[in-house]
Amino acid sequence: MSHLTTLDHYFTEKREDHLEELKQFLRIPSISSLSEHKEDMQKGAQWLADSLTNSGLENVVVDKTSGHPVVYADWLHAEGKPTMLIYGHYDVQPVDPLNLWDSEPFEPQVRDNKLYARGSSDDKGQVFMHVKAIEALLQTNKTLPVNVKFLIEGEEEVGSPNLEEYINNNKEKLAADVIVISDTGMQGPGQPAVCYGLRGLCGVQIDVKGAKGDLHSGLYGGGVQNSIHALISILESFRDAEGTIEVEGFYDNVRALSNEEKEAYASLGFDEDELKAEVGVDELFGEKGYTHLERVWARPTLEINGVFGGFSGEGIKTVLPSEAGAKITCRLVPDQDPDEIVAKLKAHIEKNKPVGVTVTLTEFDKGKPFITPFDHPAIQAAGRSYEKVYNVPTAYTRGGGSIPIVAAFDEILGLPVVLMGFGLSTENFHAPNEHFHLENFDQGLRVIGDYYFELAELSKEDLKK
């Protein structure tokens, strides 16, 4: 009997039990951003630790950090075989606005073969799948084909402020050959995808200051700089009409797409007309010479996220605003560095600053981009496991968003990162009525179980970056 057949029998027999266990996990309101849920965070960590122990994992511990705890566990008896570090998070987003939920966010319900609850897709459901895959293998085989370590944190939804320090302080404990993360999505229903890269991020606020206070536009208009006009001038200087960023040196370190990547993206058959209808626009927009997928996965951006200043109430107020500001974020790609990009932004603003104002730049979120070559053996092994279960070719994609801690794993531990997720973009994670399609829960359990065997066929040398 093949291992996939054995896993299928086990997961079929245990399905209802596993769903009930997952519901217990989902009932814990482990909202990391709200202080009133600090005790619930402890409960969530302990529930997960107990589940890992019951599944047969060893050295299970709830480790303290300066914030919410991390949960560690391992099983290290596959001599000579690779070691997989599985990362995820047990914290969830707040549930507001509550009135938009069709059922209680922490009282899980199954409707139309979808499990509705906060955290069902992001990320408790996907973490739970790895726990149950380990349980299935230990129950049926009494052993695992590879060595396994778990690191599940409680602060991903607030930017993982303490995890990088934890990783740095526990390099030996976390040493592995590959990192596997199930906190991403599939390409679409029935279309599995392995994500091999994420964009980085840097965010800044621009504050423009003119006169010491707002001025009467009749007395001073035309003779004193208007802070909003000055701000607009700066913002206009960032990009040309076709979206190309005109900050000097911005593209210097951008890694070009390989021909293989371009062919892989083209093979996905992405429908731009469908996207237009989805977002409600007549035309798409972006850097000339690139397809939509290339723009959002592999090209950097500079976007204005908010503008403020002056009078915006009912009617009109004839003043020259003293102050104005804007919030900017840049999505970055390999091999751009967030600190270098911020320095280039500062130089560009100084060069393009209109007379009569001072400009200050405040730095906010930063995260480095990440990429593991999509032909890496660990990535391709994940693709094979998806294909065995879903019976369709696996898509190899990059993510347009950012998970800063992924780059930290890559940089600190120096390991290939495999993002093999089972969510769908329509599942409302971070929004009311979050849900998880149970067909992907069912198939994902089998994919994960098979992946451990696929990884066991690779040597540690194969997995070195």
Short mmCIF file of C-alpha atoms in Angstrom, two decimals:
data_model
loop_
_atom_site.label_atom_id
_atom_site.label_comp_id
_atom_site.label_asym_id
_atom_site.label_seq_id
_atom_site.Cartn_x
_atom_site.Cartn_y
_atom_site.Cartn_z
CA MET A 1 0.00 0.00 0.00
CA SER A 2 1.45 3.41 -0.99
CA HIS A 3 1.93 6.11 1.61
CA LEU A 4 -0.66 8.30 -0.15
CA THR A 5 -3.25 5.51 0.07
CA THR A 6 -2.44 5.00 3.74
CA LEU A 7 -2.76 8.73 4.40
CA ASP A 8 -6.02 8.87 2.50
CA HIS A 9 -7.53 6.10 4.64
CA TYR A 10 -6.37 7.79 7.85
CA PHE A 11 -7.60 11.28 6.97
CA THR A 12 -10.94 9.92 5.73
CA GLU A 13 -11.50 8.00 8.95
CA LYS A 14 -10.43 10.90 11.19
CA ARG A 15 -11.97 13.78 9.24
CA GLU A 16 -14.78 14.67 11.65
CA ASP A 17 -12.51 14.31 14.67
CA HIS A 18 -9.95 16.61 13.07
CA LEU A 19 -12.59 19.20 12.20
CA GLU A 20 -13.84 19.22 15.77
CA GLU A 21 -10.29 19.71 17.04
CA LEU A 22 -9.73 22.56 14.61
CA LYS A 23 -12.95 24.18 15.81
CA GLN A 24 -11.60 24.08 19.38
CA PHE A 25 -8.50 25.93 18.19
CA LEU A 26 -10.59 28.49 16.31
CA ARG A 27 -12.77 29.21 19.34
CA ILE A 28 -9.80 30.81 21.11
CA PRO A 29 -9.87 34.57 20.31
CA SER A 30 -6.09 34.90 19.99
CA ILE A 31 -6.03 38.50 18.72
CA SER A 32 -2.45 39.64 19.14
CA SER A 33 -3.08 43.35 18.56
CA LEU A 34 -5.56 43.82 21.44
CA SER A 35 -4.23 43.84 24.99
CA GLU A 36 -7.50 42.50 26.41
CA HIS A 37 -6.74 39.21 24.64
CA LYS A 38 -3.36 38.64 26.28
CA GLU A 39 -4.73 35.69 28.27
CA ASP A 40 -6.30 34.26 25.11
CA MET A 41 -2.89 34.40 23.44
CA GLN A 42 -1.51 32.23 26.25
CA LYS A 43 -4.46 29.85 25.83
CA GLY A 44 -3.85 29.64 22.08
CA ALA A 45 -0.17 28.87 22.55
CA GLN A 46 -0.89 26.21 25.16
CA TRP A 47 -3.64 24.60 23.07
CA LEU A 48 -1.22 24.33 20.17
CA ALA A 49 1.52 22.92 22.41
CA ASP A 50 -0.89 20.26 23.70
CA SER A 51 -1.94 19.38 20.15
CA LEU A 52 1.70 19.02 19.05
CA THR A 53 2.38 16.76 22.04
CA ASN A 54 -0.69 14.62 21.36
CA SER A 55 0.38 14.24 17.73
CA GLY A 56 3.65 12.63 18.81
CA LEU A 57 6.08 15.53 18.61
CA GLU A 58 8.77 15.93 21.25
CA ASN A 59 10.53 18.72 23.17
CA VAL A 60 7.37 20.79 23.02
CA VAL A 61 7.74 24.14 24.77
CA VAL A 62 5.95 27.45 24.99
CA ASP A 63 8.83 29.94 24.85
CA LYS A 64 8.45 33.44 26.24
CA THR A 65 9.35 36.53 24.23
CA SER A 66 9.03 40.22 25.04
CA GLY A 67 5.53 39.94 23.59
CA HIS A 68 3.38 36.89 22.97
CA PRO A 69 4.95 33.42 23.22
CA VAL A 70 6.23 31.18 20.44
CA VAL A 71 5.61 27.43 20.39
CA TYR A 72 8.43 25.05 19.53
CA ALA A 73 8.40 21.28 18.97
CA ASP A 74 10.50 18.72 17.12
CA TRP A 75 10.97 15.10 16.07
CA LEU A 76 14.58 14.35 15.13
CA HIS A 77 14.98 10.59 14.62
CA ALA A 78 15.33 10.36 10.81
CA GLU A 79 19.08 9.88 10.79
CA GLY A 80 20.82 11.31 7.74
CA LYS A 81 17.63 12.79 6.35
CA PRO A 82 16.87 16.50 5.85
CA THR A 83 15.36 18.61 8.61
CA MET A 84 12.28 20.69 7.85
CA LEU A 85 11.45 23.79 9.91
CA ILE A 86 7.71 24.49 9.75
CA TYR A 87 6.73 28.09 10.49
CA GLY A 88 3.25 29.53 11.06
CA HIS A 89 1.28 31.67 13.46
CA TYR A 90 -1.57 31.15 15.89
CA ASP A 91 -2.56 34.80 16.28
CA VAL A 92 -5.43 36.29 14.29
CA GLN A 93 -6.72 39.66 13.15
CA PRO A 94 -9.45 41.60 15.02
CA VAL A 95 -12.99 40.84 13.88
CA ASP A 96 -14.37 44.35 13.34
CA PRO A 97 -16.86 45.22 11.97
CA LEU A 98 -18.72 42.51 13.84
CA ASN A 99 -22.10 43.35 12.29
CA LEU A 100 -20.85 42.19 8.88
CA TRP A 101 -20.28 38.61 10.04
CA ASP A 102 -23.01 36.10 9.17
CA SER A 103 -22.05 33.97 12.19
CA GLU A 104 -20.01 34.50 15.35
CA PRO A 105 -16.31 34.84 14.35
CA PHE A 106 -15.11 32.59 17.17
CA GLU A 107 -17.91 30.04 16.94
CA PRO A 108 -16.91 28.01 13.85
CA GLN A 109 -19.61 26.91 11.42
CA VAL A 110 -19.49 24.75 8.29
CA ARG A 111 -21.62 26.04 5.41
CA ASP A 112 -21.36 24.83 1.81
CA ASN A 113 -18.24 22.82 2.70
CA LYS A 114 -16.51 25.96 3.97
CA LEU A 115 -15.39 26.44 7.56
CA TYR A 116 -16.26 29.97 8.74
CA ALA A 117 -14.30 31.48 11.63
CA ARG A 118 -11.57 34.03 12.25
CA GLY A 119 -8.26 32.25 11.64
CA SER A 120 -9.74 29.39 9.64
CA SER A 121 -7.63 30.25 6.59
CA ASP A 122 -5.07 32.66 8.09
CA ASP A 123 -3.34 30.78 9.64
CA LYS A 124 -4.70 28.38 12.24
CA GLY A 125 -6.28 26.06 9.68
CA GLN A 126 -3.06 25.74 7.69
CA VAL A 127 -0.87 25.28 10.77
CA PHE A 128 -3.26 22.63 12.05
CA MET A 129 -2.87 20.68 8.79
CA HIS A 130 0.85 20.24 9.41
CA VAL A 131 0.18 19.01 12.94
CA LYS A 132 -2.31 16.44 11.70
CA ALA A 133 -0.04 15.32 8.86
CA ILE A 134 2.63 14.51 11.46
CA GLU A 135 0.05 12.70 13.57
CA ALA A 136 -1.08 10.61 10.60
CA LEU A 137 2.46 9.53 9.72
CA LEU A 138 3.40 8.67 13.28
CA GLN A 139 0.16 6.75 13.82
CA THR A 140 0.44 4.76 10.60
CA ASN A 141 4.22 4.39 10.18
CA LYS A 142 5.49 4.95 13.75
CA THR A 143 8.18 7.16 12.21
CA LEU A 144 8.66 10.20 9.95
CA PRO A 145 10.55 10.24 6.65
CA VAL A 146 12.35 13.49 7.60
CA ASN A 147 13.28 15.38 10.73
CA VAL A 148 10.78 18.07 11.70
CA LYS A 149 10.84 21.25 13.80
CA PHE A 150 7.90 23.54 14.45
CA LEU A 151 8.13 27.26 15.18
CA ILE A 152 4.69 28.82 15.55
CA GLU A 153 4.52 32.44 16.69
CA GLY A 154 1.83 34.68 18.15
CA GLU A 155 2.70 38.05 16.62
CA GLU A 156 2.64 37.66 12.84
CA GLU A 157 -0.45 39.84 12.54
CA VAL A 158 1.37 42.72 14.26
CA GLY A 159 4.58 42.47 12.23
CA SER A 160 6.50 39.81 14.23
CA PRO A 161 8.30 42.43 16.37
CA ASN A 162 10.03 39.87 18.61
CA LEU A 163 10.57 36.91 16.33
CA GLU A 164 13.76 38.08 14.64
CA GLU A 165 15.44 38.38 18.05
CA TYR A 166 14.16 34.89 18.94
CA ILE A 167 15.58 33.45 15.72
CA ASN A 168 18.95 35.13 16.30
CA ASN A 169 19.07 33.78 19.87
CA ASN A 170 18.11 30.23 18.82
CA LYS A 171 20.03 29.61 15.59
CA GLU A 172 21.26 26.19 16.66
CA LYS A 173 17.86 25.12 17.96
CA LEU A 174 16.23 26.18 14.69
CA ALA A 175 18.94 24.80 12.38
CA ALA A 176 17.37 22.99 9.43
CA ASP A 177 17.74 22.31 5.71
CA VAL A 178 14.52 23.93 4.49
CA ILE A 179 11.77 26.17 5.87
CA VAL A 180 8.18 25.38 4.94
CA ILE A 181 5.40 27.91 5.42
CA SER A 182 1.71 27.39 4.74
CA ASP A 183 0.39 30.93 5.04
CA THR A 184 -0.14 31.76 1.39
CA GLY A 185 -2.73 30.95 -1.25
CA MET A 186 -3.33 28.84 -4.30
CA GLN A 187 -3.54 30.27 -7.80
CA GLY A 188 -7.29 29.57 -7.82
CA PRO A 189 -9.85 26.83 -7.08
CA GLY A 190 -8.31 23.50 -7.98
CA GLN A 191 -5.10 25.24 -9.07
CA PRO A 192 -2.23 24.69 -6.60
CA ALA A 193 0.71 27.06 -6.49
CA VAL A 194 4.11 27.19 -4.85
CA CYS A 195 5.12 30.76 -4.06
CA TYR A 196 8.88 31.18 -4.38
CA GLY A 197 9.26 34.92 -3.81
CA LEU A 198 7.74 37.89 -2.00
CA ARG A 199 8.26 41.61 -2.44
CA GLY A 200 9.85 43.65 0.31
CA LEU A 201 8.53 46.91 1.72
CA CYS A 202 9.50 50.33 2.92
CA GLY A 203 7.05 52.97 4.11
CA VAL A 204 7.58 56.68 4.78
CA GLN A 205 5.62 59.81 5.61
CA ILE A 206 6.46 63.10 3.90
CA ASP A 207 5.65 66.27 5.88
CA VAL A 208 5.83 69.65 4.15
CA LYS A 209 5.94 72.81 6.26
CA GLY A 210 5.60 76.33 4.86
CA ALA A 211 4.57 79.45 6.80
CA LYS A 212 4.29 79.36 10.59
CA GLY A 213 0.51 79.16 10.26
CA ASP A 214 -2.32 79.11 7.69
CA LEU A 215 -2.45 82.37 5.72
CA HIS A 216 -5.29 84.37 4.15
CA SER A 217 -5.18 83.58 0.43
CA GLY A 218 -6.20 87.11 -0.50
CA LEU A 219 -3.44 88.77 1.49
CA TYR A 220 -0.65 86.24 0.82
CA GLY A 221 -1.75 84.13 -2.18
CA GLY A 222 0.76 84.31 -5.01
CA GLY A 223 3.48 85.62 -2.72
CA VAL A 224 4.04 82.75 -0.26
CA GLN A 225 4.46 79.07 -1.09
CA ASN A 226 1.37 76.89 -0.63
CA SER A 227 2.37 73.69 1.19
CA ILE A 228 -0.14 71.56 -0.70
CA HIS A 229 1.14 72.77 -4.07
CA ALA A 230 4.69 72.02 -2.90
CA LEU A 231 3.64 68.52 -1.81
CA ILE A 232 1.92 67.86 -5.13
CA SER A 233 5.04 68.94 -6.97
CA ILE A 234 7.11 66.43 -4.99
CA LEU A 235 4.60 63.62 -5.49
CA GLU A 236 4.37 64.32 -9.23
CA SER A 237 8.13 64.01 -9.52
CA PHE A 238 8.16 60.39 -8.31
CA ARG A 239 6.70 58.74 -11.45
CA ASP A 240 6.14 59.50 -15.10
CA ALA A 241 2.76 59.19 -16.84
CA GLU A 242 3.29 55.48 -17.56
CA GLY A 243 4.19 54.55 -14.00
CA THR A 244 7.97 54.36 -14.34
CA ILE A 245 9.63 55.51 -11.11
CA GLU A 246 11.94 58.48 -11.67
CA VAL A 247 13.84 58.40 -8.38
CA GLU A 248 17.52 58.28 -9.34
CA GLY A 249 18.98 54.80 -8.80
CA PHE A 250 15.65 53.23 -7.83
CA TYR A 251 16.01 50.38 -10.34
CA ASP A 252 19.78 49.92 -9.99
CA ASN A 253 19.68 46.61 -8.12
CA VAL A 254 16.46 45.13 -9.48
CA ARG A 255 16.97 41.49 -10.45
CA ALA A 256 15.66 40.83 -13.95
CA LEU A 257 13.18 38.06 -14.63
CA SER A 258 14.64 34.98 -16.27
CA ASN A 259 13.19 33.69 -19.52
CA GLU A 260 12.03 30.59 -17.64
CA GLU A 261 10.08 32.74 -15.18
CA LYS A 262 8.49 34.76 -17.96
CA GLU A 263 7.42 31.56 -19.70
CA ALA A 264 6.03 30.15 -16.46
CA TYR A 265 3.94 33.28 -15.85
CA ALA A 266 2.69 33.33 -19.45
CA SER A 267 1.64 29.67 -19.16
CA LEU A 268 -0.78 30.53 -16.35
CA GLY A 269 -3.21 32.04 -18.86
CA PHE A 270 -3.96 35.05 -16.69
CA ASP A 271 -7.12 36.87 -17.83
CA GLU A 272 -6.65 40.65 -17.63
CA ASP A 273 -10.27 41.31 -18.65
CA GLU A 274 -11.45 39.23 -15.70
CA LEU A 275 -9.25 41.29 -13.39
CA LYS A 276 -10.66 44.55 -14.82
CA ALA A 277 -14.17 43.34 -14.07
CA GLU A 278 -13.17 42.19 -10.58
CA VAL A 279 -11.69 45.55 -9.54
CA GLY A 280 -14.08 47.71 -11.56
CA VAL A 281 -11.76 49.54 -13.96
CA ASP A 282 -11.73 50.02 -17.73
CA GLU A 283 -7.98 49.67 -18.14
CA LEU A 284 -5.07 48.31 -16.15
CA PHE A 285 -2.07 50.52 -15.49
CA GLY A 286 1.58 49.91 -14.89
CA GLU A 287 5.19 50.04 -15.93
CA LYS A 288 5.54 49.83 -19.71
CA GLY A 289 6.93 46.63 -21.20
CA TYR A 290 5.67 44.21 -18.54
CA THR A 291 2.60 42.02 -18.17
CA HIS A 292 0.32 42.47 -15.18
CA LEU A 293 1.74 39.43 -13.36
CA GLU A 294 5.29 40.61 -13.98
CA ARG A 295 4.40 44.05 -12.62
CA VAL A 296 2.81 42.81 -9.39
CA TRP A 297 5.18 39.92 -8.69
CA ALA A 298 8.60 40.97 -9.95
CA ARG A 299 8.74 44.76 -10.37
CA PRO A 300 9.10 47.39 -7.62
CA THR A 301 6.50 50.07 -6.95
CA LEU A 302 6.12 53.49 -5.40
CA GLU A 303 2.55 54.24 -4.32
CA ILE A 304 0.90 57.21 -2.59
CA ASN A 305 -1.33 55.73 0.12
CA GLY A 306 -2.74 58.91 1.61
CA VAL A 307 -2.58 62.71 1.33
CA PHE A 308 -3.57 65.26 3.98
CA GLY A 309 -3.53 69.01 4.56
CA GLY A 310 -5.61 72.13 4.30
CA PHE A 311 -9.36 72.52 4.60
CA SER A 312 -11.68 69.67 3.58
CA GLY A 313 -14.92 70.56 5.36
CA GLU A 314 -18.17 71.70 3.82
CA GLY A 315 -17.95 74.83 1.69
CA ILE A 316 -14.68 76.65 1.10
CA LYS A 317 -12.01 78.28 3.21
CA THR A 318 -9.67 80.73 1.49
CA VAL A 319 -6.35 79.88 3.09
CA LEU A 320 -2.83 78.90 2.14
CA PRO A 321 -2.26 75.75 4.24
CA SER A 322 0.84 75.86 6.37
CA GLU A 323 1.27 72.07 6.42
CA ALA A 324 0.62 69.11 4.14
CA GLY A 325 1.72 65.51 4.08
CA ALA A 326 1.54 62.15 2.34
CA LYS A 327 2.15 58.52 3.16
CA ILE A 328 4.19 56.49 0.68
CA THR A 329 4.99 52.79 0.39
CA CYS A 330 7.39 51.05 -1.96
CA ARG A 331 7.17 47.34 -2.74
CA LEU A 332 10.67 46.06 -3.37
CA VAL A 333 12.07 43.12 -5.30
CA PRO A 334 15.34 41.18 -5.16
CA ASP A 335 18.01 42.64 -4.76
CA GLN A 336 16.72 45.98 -3.47
CA ASP A 337 17.48 47.06 0.10
CA PRO A 338 14.85 49.06 2.05
CA ASP A 339 17.41 51.32 3.73
CA GLU A 340 19.02 52.16 0.39
CA ILE A 341 15.64 52.96 -1.16
CA VAL A 342 14.73 55.30 1.71
CA ALA A 343 18.06 57.09 1.24
CA LYS A 344 17.30 57.49 -2.48
CA LEU A 345 13.85 58.87 -1.66
CA LYS A 346 15.39 61.44 0.69
CA ALA A 347 17.87 62.53 -1.97
CA HIS A 348 15.13 62.78 -4.58
CA ILE A 349 12.91 64.90 -2.33
CA GLU A 350 15.76 67.24 -1.49
CA LYS A 351 16.53 67.64 -5.18
CA ASN A 352 12.89 68.27 -6.14
CA LYS A 353 11.76 70.30 -3.12
CA PRO A 354 10.08 73.59 -4.12
CA VAL A 355 11.29 76.85 -2.55
CA GLY A 356 9.61 78.24 0.54
CA VAL A 357 9.05 74.98 2.42
CA THR A 358 10.92 72.51 4.58
CA VAL A 359 10.36 68.77 4.14
CA THR A 360 10.86 65.98 6.68
CA LEU A 361 10.73 62.23 6.08
CA THR A 362 9.59 59.78 8.75
CA GLU A 363 10.41 56.10 8.24
CA PHE A 364 7.92 53.35 9.01
CA ASP A 365 7.67 49.67 8.10
CA LYS A 366 10.59 47.97 6.36
CA GLY A 367 11.03 44.46 5.09
CA LYS A 368 13.47 42.90 2.66
CA PRO A 369 12.31 40.99 -0.42
CA PHE A 370 12.80 37.24 -0.55
CA ILE A 371 13.29 34.71 -3.32
CA THR A 372 14.20 31.04 -3.59
CA PRO A 373 14.88 30.05 -7.21
CA PHE A 374 11.79 28.35 -8.53
CA ASP A 375 13.86 25.47 -9.93
CA HIS A 376 15.26 24.74 -6.44
CA PRO A 377 14.79 21.01 -5.57
CA ALA A 378 12.67 21.80 -2.48
CA ILE A 379 10.34 24.00 -4.54
CA GLN A 380 10.00 21.41 -7.30
CA ALA A 381 9.38 18.65 -4.74
CA ALA A 382 6.45 20.65 -3.36
CA GLY A 383 5.11 21.02 -6.89
CA ARG A 384 5.20 17.26 -7.41
CA SER A 385 3.25 16.64 -4.21
CA TYR A 386 0.54 19.09 -5.26
CA GLU A 387 0.27 17.45 -8.68
CA LYS A 388 -0.16 13.95 -7.24
CA VAL A 389 -3.18 15.06 -5.21
CA TYR A 390 -4.78 17.77 -7.38
CA ASN A 391 -3.96 16.05 -10.70
CA VAL A 392 -3.10 19.33 -12.44
CA PRO A 393 0.24 21.08 -13.06
CA THR A 394 1.48 23.26 -10.20
CA ALA A 395 1.87 26.98 -10.80
CA TYR A 396 5.09 28.63 -9.65
CA THR A 397 4.35 32.17 -8.55
CA ARG A 398 5.68 35.12 -6.64
CA GLY A 399 3.60 37.11 -4.17
CA GLY A 400 3.09 40.83 -4.64
CA GLY A 401 2.76 41.38 -0.91
CA SER A 402 5.30 41.19 1.89
CA ILE A 403 5.92 38.88 4.86
CA PRO A 404 9.01 40.55 6.38
CA ILE A 405 9.84 37.65 8.69
CA VAL A 406 10.29 35.36 5.66
CA ALA A 407 13.23 37.46 4.52
CA ALA A 408 14.59 37.33 8.08
CA PHE A 409 14.47 33.51 7.99
CA ASP A 410 16.28 33.58 4.67
CA GLU A 411 18.91 36.04 5.88
CA ILE A 412 19.55 34.72 9.42
CA LEU A 413 19.30 30.96 8.87
CA GLY A 414 20.40 30.98 5.21
CA LEU A 415 17.89 28.35 4.12
CA PRO A 416 15.59 27.88 1.12
CA VAL A 417 12.02 28.88 1.91
CA VAL A 418 9.05 26.96 0.46
CA LEU A 419 5.70 28.75 0.59
CA MET A 420 3.08 26.06 -0.01
CA GLY A 421 -0.31 27.45 0.92
CA PHE A 422 -3.86 26.17 0.60
CA GLY A 423 -5.96 29.31 0.97
CA LEU A 424 -7.87 31.16 -1.73
CA SER A 425 -7.89 34.91 -2.31
CA THR A 426 -11.68 34.93 -1.90
CA GLU A 427 -11.62 33.58 1.66
CA ASN A 428 -11.89 36.97 3.40
CA PHE A 429 -8.84 36.61 5.62
CA HIS A 430 -8.50 39.86 7.63
CA ALA A 431 -12.18 40.60 6.78
CA PRO A 432 -15.64 39.55 8.04
CA ASN A 433 -16.75 36.02 7.20
CA GLU A 434 -13.27 34.55 6.90
CA HIS A 435 -13.54 30.95 5.77
CA PHE A 436 -11.52 27.98 4.55
CA HIS A 437 -12.62 25.72 1.68
CA LEU A 438 -12.67 22.25 3.15
CA GLU A 439 -11.77 20.57 -0.13
CA ASN A 440 -8.39 22.28 0.23
CA PHE A 441 -8.22 21.25 3.88
CA ASP A 442 -8.79 17.64 2.80
CA GLN A 443 -6.46 17.66 -0.18
CA GLY A 444 -3.88 19.80 1.60
CA LEU A 445 -3.45 17.22 4.36
CA ARG A 446 -2.51 14.67 1.73
CA VAL A 447 -0.20 17.08 -0.12
CA ILE A 448 1.67 17.91 3.08
CA GLY A 449 1.98 14.25 4.06
CA ASP A 450 3.35 13.38 0.64
CA TYR A 451 5.77 16.32 0.67
CA TYR A 452 7.60 14.87 3.65
CA PHE A 453 8.33 11.78 1.55
CA GLU A 454 9.34 13.86 -1.47
CA LEU A 455 11.75 15.84 0.72
CA ALA A 456 13.20 12.61 2.11
CA GLU A 457 14.35 11.70 -1.41
CA LEU A 458 16.61 14.78 -1.46
CA SER A 459 20.00 14.95 0.16
CA LYS A 460 21.16 17.77 2.37
CA GLU A 461 23.53 18.71 -0.43
CA ASP A 462 20.55 18.99 -2.82
CA LEU A 463 18.92 21.49 -0.50
CA LYS A 464 21.87 23.83 -0.04
CA LYS A 465 21.19 27.19 -1.64
#
